[in-house]
């Protein structure tokens, strides 16, 4: 008899739930709230998650805010609605807690294109460099790093390093170039990784959009290419862009980051119009395919069955913890 006939889910560690019927009459919001209480679970979500997930989450934030929340929570179960490196960071900070990710295949192009072995060889070519890595990397890369940064605190942290300290930055070449410029460190060695969402914004189409909306400032994430950042009126992490969108007086703004953030912007400032910056791929959307692997249904199933769970090697976890703790200590006061 198949497990489906018994109404048991079929869980494949590589694919997730392949056969897991959900009663269509269930109110998934109510069920998720009930499961949170029953399991003493906290749901942490990134701004790039679909709107339903943001609405049911206990905390929504950028990578720094989510890492801080993960470090501070007293929940027994952390359900991380984001991508793999984010859930991994939560596990590194919380070895005794259960960390769940609705879809374990939710990766990240930055992390995926910086394999730890290649990165170790790259670091070996620059032995006298302090290794500063963007949090969008695997635990293996974190373990090879001296300090982890996010887009919120990268500039703040790099400014704390002595001016003559040699820095190797990975894996985002756009954030690396931006931080090198802002901190006046032209010799910074930068790994050449890119975010597949932010690299697709088109300068040509952005200029055309600006011509149609001459009063609209451009708010951009530093993962964007230089050609786009040069037209930005504000550059910051997702939390910083969100705050700027609320505080700025203009009624129309062009947003150059993943589209999920528009949900919080529209909730916070319903009277304003937020226009997504256009990508160069013929598509009208700026969605991260990795972030969007998580759905409300998968969130419900993962809370109900406590799978898929993020597990990691303890020796690797301990090595990856030190640079994250350094980041948290060096970014006190960063918002
Ligand atoms: P922040 O939310 O830290 O700005 O990061 C953006 C991002 O691309 C996360 O994957
Ligand atoms: Fe990675 Fe870019 Fe997706 Fe963020 S938006 S998870 S950096 S691929």
XYZ file of N, CA and C in Angstrom, residues 16 40 74 99 233 275 293 312 317:
27
model
N 12.725 17.135 -1.160
C 11.741 17.661 -0.213
C 10.510 16.782 -0.218
N 6.889 25.593 20.043
C 7.746 26.726 20.448
C 8.714 27.060 19.310
N 14.785 32.446 21.876
C 14.727 31.357 22.864
C 13.747 30.262 22.404
N 16.802 23.649 13.233
C 16.628 24.692 12.200
C 16.011 24.048 10.966
N 20.183 57.079 -6.185
C 20.144 58.196 -5.229
C 20.373 57.689 -3.818
N 8.245 51.543 -8.108
C 8.368 50.985 -9.461
C 9.604 50.084 -9.500
N 11.550 29.472 -4.041
C 11.282 28.030 -3.882
C 10.437 27.776 -2.639
N 24.520 20.100 10.259
C 25.878 20.356 9.773
C 26.932 19.758 10.674
N 31.020 23.813 11.852
C 30.198 24.826 12.514
C 31.055 25.711 13.425
